[in-house]
Coordinates of C-alpha atoms in Angstrom, one line a residue:
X285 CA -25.5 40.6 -108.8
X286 CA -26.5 42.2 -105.7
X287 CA -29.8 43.8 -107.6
X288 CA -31.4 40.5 -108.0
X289 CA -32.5 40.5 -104.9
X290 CA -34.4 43.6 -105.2
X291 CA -36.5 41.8 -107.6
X292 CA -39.9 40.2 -107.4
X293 CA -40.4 37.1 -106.8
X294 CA -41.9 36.1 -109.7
X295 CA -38.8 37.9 -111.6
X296 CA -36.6 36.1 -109.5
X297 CA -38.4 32.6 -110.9
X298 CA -38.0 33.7 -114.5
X299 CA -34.4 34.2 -114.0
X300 CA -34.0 30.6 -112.2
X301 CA -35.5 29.1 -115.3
X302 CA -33.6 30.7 -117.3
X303 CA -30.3 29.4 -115.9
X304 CA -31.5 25.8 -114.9
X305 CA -32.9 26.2 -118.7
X306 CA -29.0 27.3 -119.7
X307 CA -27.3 24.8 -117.6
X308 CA -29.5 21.7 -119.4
X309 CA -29.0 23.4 -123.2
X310 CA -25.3 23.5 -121.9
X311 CA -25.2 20.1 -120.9
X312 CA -26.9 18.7 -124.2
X313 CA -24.7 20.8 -125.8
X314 CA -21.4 19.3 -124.7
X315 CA -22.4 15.7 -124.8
X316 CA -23.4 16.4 -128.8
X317 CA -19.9 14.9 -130.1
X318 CA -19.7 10.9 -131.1
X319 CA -17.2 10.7 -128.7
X320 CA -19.6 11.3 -125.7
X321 CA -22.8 9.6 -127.6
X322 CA -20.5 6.4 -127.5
X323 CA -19.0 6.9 -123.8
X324 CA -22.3 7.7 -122.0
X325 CA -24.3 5.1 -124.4
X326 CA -28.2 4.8 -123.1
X327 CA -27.6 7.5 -120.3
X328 CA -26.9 10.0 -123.5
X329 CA -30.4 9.5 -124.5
X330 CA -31.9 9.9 -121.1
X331 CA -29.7 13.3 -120.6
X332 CA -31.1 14.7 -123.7
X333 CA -35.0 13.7 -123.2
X334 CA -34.1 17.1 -120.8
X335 CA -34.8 19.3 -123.5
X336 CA -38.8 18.8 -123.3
X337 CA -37.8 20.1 -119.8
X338 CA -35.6 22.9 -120.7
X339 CA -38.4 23.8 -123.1
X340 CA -40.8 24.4 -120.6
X341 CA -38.7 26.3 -118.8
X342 CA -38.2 28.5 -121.6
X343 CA -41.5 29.3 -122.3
X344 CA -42.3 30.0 -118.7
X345 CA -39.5 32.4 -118.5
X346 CA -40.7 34.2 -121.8
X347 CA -44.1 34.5 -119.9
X348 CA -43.0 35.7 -116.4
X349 CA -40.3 38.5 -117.5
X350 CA -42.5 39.4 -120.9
X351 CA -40.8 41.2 -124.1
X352 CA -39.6 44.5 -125.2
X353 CA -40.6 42.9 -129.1
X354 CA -42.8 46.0 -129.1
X355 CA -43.1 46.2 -132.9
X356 CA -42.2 42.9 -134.3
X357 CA -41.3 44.7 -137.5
X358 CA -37.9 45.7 -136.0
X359 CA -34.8 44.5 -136.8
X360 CA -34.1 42.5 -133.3
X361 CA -37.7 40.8 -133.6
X362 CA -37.3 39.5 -136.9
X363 CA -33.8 38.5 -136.5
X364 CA -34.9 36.5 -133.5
X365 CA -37.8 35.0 -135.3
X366 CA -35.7 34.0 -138.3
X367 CA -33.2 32.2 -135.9
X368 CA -36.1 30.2 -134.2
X369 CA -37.3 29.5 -137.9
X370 CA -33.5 28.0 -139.0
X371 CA -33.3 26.0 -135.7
X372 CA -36.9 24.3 -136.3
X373 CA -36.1 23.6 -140.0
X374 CA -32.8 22.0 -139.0
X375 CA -34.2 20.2 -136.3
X376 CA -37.1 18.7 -138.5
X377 CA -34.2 17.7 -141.4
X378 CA -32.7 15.9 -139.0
X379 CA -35.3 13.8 -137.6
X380 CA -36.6 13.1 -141.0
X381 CA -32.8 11.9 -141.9
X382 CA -33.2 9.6 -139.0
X383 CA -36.6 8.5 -139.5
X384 CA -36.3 7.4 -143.5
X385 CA -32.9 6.1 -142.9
X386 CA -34.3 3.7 -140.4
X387 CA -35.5 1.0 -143.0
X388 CA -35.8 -2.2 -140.6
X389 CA -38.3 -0.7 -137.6
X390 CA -40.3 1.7 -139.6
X391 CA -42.9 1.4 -142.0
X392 CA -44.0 3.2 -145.0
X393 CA -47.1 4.6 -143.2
X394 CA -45.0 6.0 -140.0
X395 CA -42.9 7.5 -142.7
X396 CA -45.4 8.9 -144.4
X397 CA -46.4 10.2 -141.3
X398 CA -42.9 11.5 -140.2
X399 CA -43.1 13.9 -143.7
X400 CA -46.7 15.3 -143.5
X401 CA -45.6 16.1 -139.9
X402 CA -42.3 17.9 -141.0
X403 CA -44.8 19.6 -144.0
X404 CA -47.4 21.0 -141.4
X405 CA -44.9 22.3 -139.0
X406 CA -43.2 24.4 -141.7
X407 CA -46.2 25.5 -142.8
X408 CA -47.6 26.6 -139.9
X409 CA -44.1 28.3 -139.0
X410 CA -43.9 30.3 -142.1
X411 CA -48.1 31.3 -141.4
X412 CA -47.4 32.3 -137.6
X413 CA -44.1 34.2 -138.4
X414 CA -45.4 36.1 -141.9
X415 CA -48.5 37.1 -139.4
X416 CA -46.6 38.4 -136.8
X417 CA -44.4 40.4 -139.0
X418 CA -47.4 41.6 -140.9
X419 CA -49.7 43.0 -137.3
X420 CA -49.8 46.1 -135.7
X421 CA -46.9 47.1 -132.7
X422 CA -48.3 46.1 -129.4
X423 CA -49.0 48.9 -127.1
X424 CA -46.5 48.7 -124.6
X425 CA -48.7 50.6 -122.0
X426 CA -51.8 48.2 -122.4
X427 CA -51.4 47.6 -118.5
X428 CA -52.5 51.7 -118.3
X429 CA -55.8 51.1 -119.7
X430 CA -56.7 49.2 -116.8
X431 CA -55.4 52.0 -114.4
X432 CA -52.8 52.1 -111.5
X433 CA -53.2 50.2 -108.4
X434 CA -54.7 51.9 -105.5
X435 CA -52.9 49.5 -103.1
X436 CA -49.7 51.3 -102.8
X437 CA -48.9 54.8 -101.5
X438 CA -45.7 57.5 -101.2
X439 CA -45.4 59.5 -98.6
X440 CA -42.5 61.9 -98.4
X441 CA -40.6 64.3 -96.2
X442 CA -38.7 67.8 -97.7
X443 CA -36.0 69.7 -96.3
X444 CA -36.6 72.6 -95.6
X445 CA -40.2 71.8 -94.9
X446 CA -41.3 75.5 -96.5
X447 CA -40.3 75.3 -99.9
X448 CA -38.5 78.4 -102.0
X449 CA -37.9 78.7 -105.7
X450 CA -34.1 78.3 -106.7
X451 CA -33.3 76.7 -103.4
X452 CA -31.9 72.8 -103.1
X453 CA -34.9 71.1 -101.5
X454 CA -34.4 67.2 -99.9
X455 CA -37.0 64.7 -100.8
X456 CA -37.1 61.3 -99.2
X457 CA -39.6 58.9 -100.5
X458 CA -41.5 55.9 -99.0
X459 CA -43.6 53.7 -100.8
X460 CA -46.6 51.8 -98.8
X461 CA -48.6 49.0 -99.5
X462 CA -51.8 49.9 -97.8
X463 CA -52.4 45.8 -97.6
X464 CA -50.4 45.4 -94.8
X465 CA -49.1 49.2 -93.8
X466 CA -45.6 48.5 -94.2
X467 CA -43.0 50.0 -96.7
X468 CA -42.4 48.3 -99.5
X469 CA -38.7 47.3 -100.1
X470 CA -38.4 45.5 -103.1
X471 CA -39.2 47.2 -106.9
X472 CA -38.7 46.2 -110.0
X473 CA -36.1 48.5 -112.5
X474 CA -38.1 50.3 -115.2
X475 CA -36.2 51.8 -118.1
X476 CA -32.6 51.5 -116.2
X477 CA -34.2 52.8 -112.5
X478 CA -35.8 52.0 -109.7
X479 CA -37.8 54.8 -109.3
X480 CA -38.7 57.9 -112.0
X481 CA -40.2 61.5 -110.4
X482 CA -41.5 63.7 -113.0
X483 CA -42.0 67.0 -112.4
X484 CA -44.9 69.4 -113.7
X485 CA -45.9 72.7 -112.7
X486 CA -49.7 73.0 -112.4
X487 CA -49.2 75.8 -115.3
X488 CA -47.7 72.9 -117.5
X489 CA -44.4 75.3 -117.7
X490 CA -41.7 73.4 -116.7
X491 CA -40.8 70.0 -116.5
X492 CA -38.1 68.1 -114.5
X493 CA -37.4 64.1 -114.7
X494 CA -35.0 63.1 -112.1
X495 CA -34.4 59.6 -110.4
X496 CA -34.4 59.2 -106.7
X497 CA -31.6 56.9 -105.2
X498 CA -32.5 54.0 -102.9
X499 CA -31.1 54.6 -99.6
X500 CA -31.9 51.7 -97.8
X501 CA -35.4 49.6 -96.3
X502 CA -37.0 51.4 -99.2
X503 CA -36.7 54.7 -98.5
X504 CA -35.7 56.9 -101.8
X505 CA -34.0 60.3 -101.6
X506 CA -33.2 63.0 -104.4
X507 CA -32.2 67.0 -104.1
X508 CA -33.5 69.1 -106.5
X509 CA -34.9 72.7 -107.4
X510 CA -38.1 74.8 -108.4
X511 CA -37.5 77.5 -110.7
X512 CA -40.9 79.8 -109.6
X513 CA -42.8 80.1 -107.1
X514 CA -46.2 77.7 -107.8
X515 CA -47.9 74.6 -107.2
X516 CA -46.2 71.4 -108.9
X517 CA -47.4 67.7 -109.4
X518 CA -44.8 65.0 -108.5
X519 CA -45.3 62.0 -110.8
X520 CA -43.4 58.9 -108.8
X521 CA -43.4 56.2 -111.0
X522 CA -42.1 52.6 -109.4
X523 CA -42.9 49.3 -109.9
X524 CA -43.8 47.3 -106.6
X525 CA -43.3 43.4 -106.6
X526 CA -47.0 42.5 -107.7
X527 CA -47.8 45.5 -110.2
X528 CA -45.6 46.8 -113.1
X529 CA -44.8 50.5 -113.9
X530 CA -47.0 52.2 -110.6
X531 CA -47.6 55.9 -110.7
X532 CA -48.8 57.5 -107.3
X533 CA -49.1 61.3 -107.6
X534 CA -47.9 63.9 -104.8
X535 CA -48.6 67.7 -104.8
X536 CA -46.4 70.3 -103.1
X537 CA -46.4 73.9 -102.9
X538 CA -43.4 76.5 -103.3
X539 CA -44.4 79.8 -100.7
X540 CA -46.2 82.6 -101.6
X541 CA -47.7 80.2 -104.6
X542 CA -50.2 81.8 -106.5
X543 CA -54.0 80.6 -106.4
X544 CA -54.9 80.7 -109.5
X545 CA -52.7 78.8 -111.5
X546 CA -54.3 77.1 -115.0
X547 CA -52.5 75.9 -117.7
X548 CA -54.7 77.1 -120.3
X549 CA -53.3 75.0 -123.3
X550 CA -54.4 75.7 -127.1
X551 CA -53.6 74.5 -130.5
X552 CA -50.3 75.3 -131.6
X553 CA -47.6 74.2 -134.6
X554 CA -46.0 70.9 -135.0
X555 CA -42.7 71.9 -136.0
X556 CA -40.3 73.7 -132.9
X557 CA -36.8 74.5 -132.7
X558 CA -35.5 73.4 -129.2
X559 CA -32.0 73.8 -127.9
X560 CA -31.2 75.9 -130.2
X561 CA -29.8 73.3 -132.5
X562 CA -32.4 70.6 -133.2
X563 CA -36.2 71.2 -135.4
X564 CA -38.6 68.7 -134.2
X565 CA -41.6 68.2 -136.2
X566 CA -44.2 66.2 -133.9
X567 CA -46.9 63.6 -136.7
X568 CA -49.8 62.9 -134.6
X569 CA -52.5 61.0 -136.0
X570 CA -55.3 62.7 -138.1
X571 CA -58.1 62.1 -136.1
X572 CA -57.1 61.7 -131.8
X573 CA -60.1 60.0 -130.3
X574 CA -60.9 58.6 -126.6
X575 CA -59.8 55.0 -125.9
X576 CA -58.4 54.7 -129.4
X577 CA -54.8 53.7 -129.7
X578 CA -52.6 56.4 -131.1
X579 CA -49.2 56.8 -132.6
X580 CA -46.8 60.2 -132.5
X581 CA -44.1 60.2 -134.7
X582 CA -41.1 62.7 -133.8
X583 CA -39.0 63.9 -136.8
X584 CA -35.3 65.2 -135.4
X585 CA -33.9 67.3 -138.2
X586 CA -30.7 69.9 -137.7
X587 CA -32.1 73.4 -137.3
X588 CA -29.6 74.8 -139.5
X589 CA -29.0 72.5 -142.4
X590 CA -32.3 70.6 -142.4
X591 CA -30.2 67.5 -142.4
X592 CA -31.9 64.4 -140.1
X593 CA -30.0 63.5 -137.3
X594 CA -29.3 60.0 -136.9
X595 CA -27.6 59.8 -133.6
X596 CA -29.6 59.9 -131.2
X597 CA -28.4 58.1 -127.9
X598 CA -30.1 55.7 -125.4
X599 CA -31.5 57.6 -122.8
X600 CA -32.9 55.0 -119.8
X601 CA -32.8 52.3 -122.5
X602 CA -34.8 54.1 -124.9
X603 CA -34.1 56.5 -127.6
X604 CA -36.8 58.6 -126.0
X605 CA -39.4 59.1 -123.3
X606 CA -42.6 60.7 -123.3
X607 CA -44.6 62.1 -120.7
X608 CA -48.6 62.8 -121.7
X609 CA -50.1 64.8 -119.2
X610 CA -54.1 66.4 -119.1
X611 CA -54.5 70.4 -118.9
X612 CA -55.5 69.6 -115.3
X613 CA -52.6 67.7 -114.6
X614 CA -54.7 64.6 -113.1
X615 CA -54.5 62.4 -116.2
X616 CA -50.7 61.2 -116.9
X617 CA -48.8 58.5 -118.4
X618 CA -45.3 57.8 -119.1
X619 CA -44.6 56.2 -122.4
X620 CA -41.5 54.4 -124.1
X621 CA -41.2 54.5 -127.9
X622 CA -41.5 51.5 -130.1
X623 CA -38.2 51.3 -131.3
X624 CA -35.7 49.6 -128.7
X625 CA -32.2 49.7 -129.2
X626 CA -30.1 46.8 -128.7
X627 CA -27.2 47.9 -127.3
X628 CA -26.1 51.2 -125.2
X629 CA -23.7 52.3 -128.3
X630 CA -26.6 51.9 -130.9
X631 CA -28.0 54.7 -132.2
X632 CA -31.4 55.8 -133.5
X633 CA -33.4 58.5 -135.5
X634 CA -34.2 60.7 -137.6
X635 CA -37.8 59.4 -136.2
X636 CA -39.0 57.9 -133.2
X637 CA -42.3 56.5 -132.5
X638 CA -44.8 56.4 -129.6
X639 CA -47.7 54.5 -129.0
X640 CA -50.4 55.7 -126.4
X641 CA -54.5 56.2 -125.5
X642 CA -55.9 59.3 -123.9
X643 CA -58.8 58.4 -121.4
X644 CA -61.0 61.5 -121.9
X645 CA -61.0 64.2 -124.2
X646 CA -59.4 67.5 -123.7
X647 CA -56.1 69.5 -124.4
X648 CA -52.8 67.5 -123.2
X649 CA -49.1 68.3 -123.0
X650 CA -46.8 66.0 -124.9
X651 CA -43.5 66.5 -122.9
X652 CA -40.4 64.2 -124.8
X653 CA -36.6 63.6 -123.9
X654 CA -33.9 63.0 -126.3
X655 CA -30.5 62.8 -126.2
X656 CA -27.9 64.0 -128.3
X657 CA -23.6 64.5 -127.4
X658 CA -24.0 63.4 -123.3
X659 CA -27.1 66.4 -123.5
X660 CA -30.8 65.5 -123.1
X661 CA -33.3 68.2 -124.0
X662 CA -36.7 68.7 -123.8
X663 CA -39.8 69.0 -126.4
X664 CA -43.2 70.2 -126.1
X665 CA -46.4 69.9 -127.7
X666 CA -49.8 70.7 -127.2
X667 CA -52.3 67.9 -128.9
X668 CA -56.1 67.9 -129.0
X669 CA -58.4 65.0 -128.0
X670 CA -61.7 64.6 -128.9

C-alpha cells in the first residue's frame, strides 16, 4: 500500500477512479435483487443513474494508467474484448425486453427506434472489435520516437572513487529535475522496479542489468562489479512523475582504461548456443530501415535435442527484455516484448517477440534476457541498419 504514494499524481487519480468507479459498480451491484428494487423504490433508480458516472470514471482511468494490450491478438486482449462484447449484448436484450414490453407509454415509432438502435450498436461492436483483432501490435516504445526528456538528470557518487576491475564498487544515484534543481522523489515502477541500470562496456563486451534500491528522499544505491579494466556506459532508466520510461546516460572509467576502445561490430549468424543449454535463433526482418518499425523474433530451442522450450518464466513482468544499443554506444533503447503474461506462474515460449525503430543507420547490439529454472541468461546479436 505504502508504494502508492511513490506514484504520480496523475497515477494516483487513475487509481482513485478506479475505486470510486468499484465502490459505485459495487453498490449497483448489491441493490440488483427485487427485494432491494422494492425496499428503496424511486431512490433505486436515482442510485443506479450512477453508472453514467462510474462510466466516466472508467474510461478516464483506462486513459491516465494506459494498457499493456500491446498486440490485441493475444489471448488476454481478446478475452477482455469478448467479455465487454457479452456485457453490451446483454445489456441491449434487456432494455429492448423492457422497451417492447412496455405497451401503454410507448409507441410503435419509439420502438422501432429502440431496435434499429440495439441493430447499429451490435454492428458497430462487432466492426470495432473484428478491426482491432485484425491491426498491427502497437509499438509499446512509441513514446522513444519522440526522445527522452532533457529536464531530468542523475548524478552519482562511487565508493571507492578510483574504480578497479573485480572489486565491489558503491553507487548512489540522484535524479534531478533541472526545472527547479531539486531531487526528484517520486517515480513511477517500470517492469516491477523503480529504477533499471544497464551496463555496457564501450567495447559492447559485457553487459550487466542490475536494479538500484531506493534508500530514501530519492537517492538510489546498488554494489556491483567490472570484470576489465575499460570505459563503460551506465544506462539509468526511471520514470519521473511527468515522463514515462526516462533514460539519462552516465560514463565511468575503471583505472588504467585503455584509450582506444571501439566496438567494431560485423555481421554475424542468427542462430547461438548460450549457456550452454539453450540455441537461440534471432528472425529479424528482411529489410531493417531507419524510422521504420521492426519486429525480432527469438526462437528458444534445447541445444541438445532441438526440442522448443516452452517454459520460459517472467522476468520483471515480461518473458524477456531487450536492450538495442548503437556501435558507439550513444543510441539505446530498452524494449519489452509483445507478449505479456498474465500471471507470475504463466509461462511463455518457444518464441518471443520485440517490436522497435533504430534512429540512424549503422551496426547495433541486440542484448536479450531470459529466464529459465530461477537462471536468467544473456543473448547477443549483432543486426545491420540501413
Amino acid at each position: 500500500v505504502s508504494s502508492i504514494f511513490f506514484l504520480s499524481g496523475r497515477h494516483q487519480l487513475a487509481l482513485i477512479l478506479s475505486l470510486s468507479a468499484y465502490t459505485i459498480l459495487s453498490l449497483m451491484a448489491a441493490t440488483s435483487f427485487n427485494f432491494m428494487v422494492k425496499k428503496l423504490g424511486s431512490k433505486w433508480k436515482f442510485l443506479h443513474r450512477f453508472l453514467y458516472l462510474a462510466a466516466t470514471f472508467v474510461l478516464f482511468h483506462a486513459f491516465l494508467i494506459g494498457s499493456h494490450f500491446t498486440n490485441p491478438k493475444n489471448t488476454l486482449p481478446k478475452l477482455v474484448m469478448a467479455l465487454a462484447g457479452l456485457y453490451i449484448l446483454l445489456e441491449i436484450g434487456a432494455t429492448l425486453k423492457r422497451a417492447l414490453a412496455n405497451k401503454d407509454t410507448l409507441k410503435k415509432w419509439q420502438k422501432f427506434a429502440y431496435v434499429i438502435g440495439a441493430f447499429v450498436i451490435i454492428i458497430s461492436t462487432v466492426f470495432f472489435s473484428n478491426k482491432a483483432f485484425n491491426q498491427k501490435p502497437f509499438d509499446p516504445h512509441a513514446r522513444h520516437r519522440q526522445g527522452y526528456s532533457q529536464n531530468y538528470s542523475v548524478n552519482y557518487n562511487s565508493n571507492p572513487q578510483v574504480i578497479k576491475p573485480n572489486q565491489d564498487t558503491e553507487f548512489t544515484f540522484d535524479v534531478v529535475d533541472k526545472r527547479t534543481n531539486k531531487n526528484v522523489t517520486r517515480f513511477n515502477i517500470v517492469q516491477e522496479k523503480l529504477m533499471h541500470v544497464v551496463i555496457l562496456s564501450k567495447d559492447l563486451s559485457y553487459y550487466d542489468h542490475i536494479h538500484p534500491d531506493l534508500i530514501g528522499e530519492g537517492k538510489f544505491k546498488v554494489t556491483t562489479k567490472f570484470p576489465k579494466e575499460g570505459t563503460y556506459n551506465l544506462y539509468v532508466e526511471y520514470s519521473p512523475p511527468d515522463f514515462s520510461e526516462n533514460i539519462s546516460i552516465i560514463q565511468i572509467k575503471t583505472e588504467n582504461a585503455p584509450q582506444d576502445e571501439i566496438a567494431r561490430l560485423q555481421s554475424e549468424p542468427f542462430t547461438k548456443v548460450f549457456n550452454q543449454d539453450y540455441k537461440i535463433t534471432l528472425t529479424p526482418q528482411e529489410d531493417l530501415k531507419v524510422t521504420e518499425s521492426t519486429d525480432f523474433t527469438y526462437k528458444v530451442e534445447d541445444s541438445i535435442t532441438g526440442l522448443p522450450v516452452t517454459v520460459l518464466e517472467p522476468y520483471l513482468g515480461a518473458y524477456g527484455h531487450l536492450s538495442v544499443v548503437s556501435e558507439d554506444g550513444q543510441t539505446y533503447s530498452h524494449v519489452h516484448p509483445l507478449d505479456i503474461p498474465s500471471s507470475p506462474e504463466e509461462r511463455g515460449g518457444p518464441t518471443v517477440s520485440f517490436n522497435t525503430f533504430f534512429q540512424k543507420p549503422g551496426f547495433y547490439k541486440l542484448f536479450a534476457q531470459f529466464k529459465i529454472n530461477e537462471e536468467v541468461f544473456v543473448t547477443d546479436f549483432t543486426v545491420t541498419v540501413r
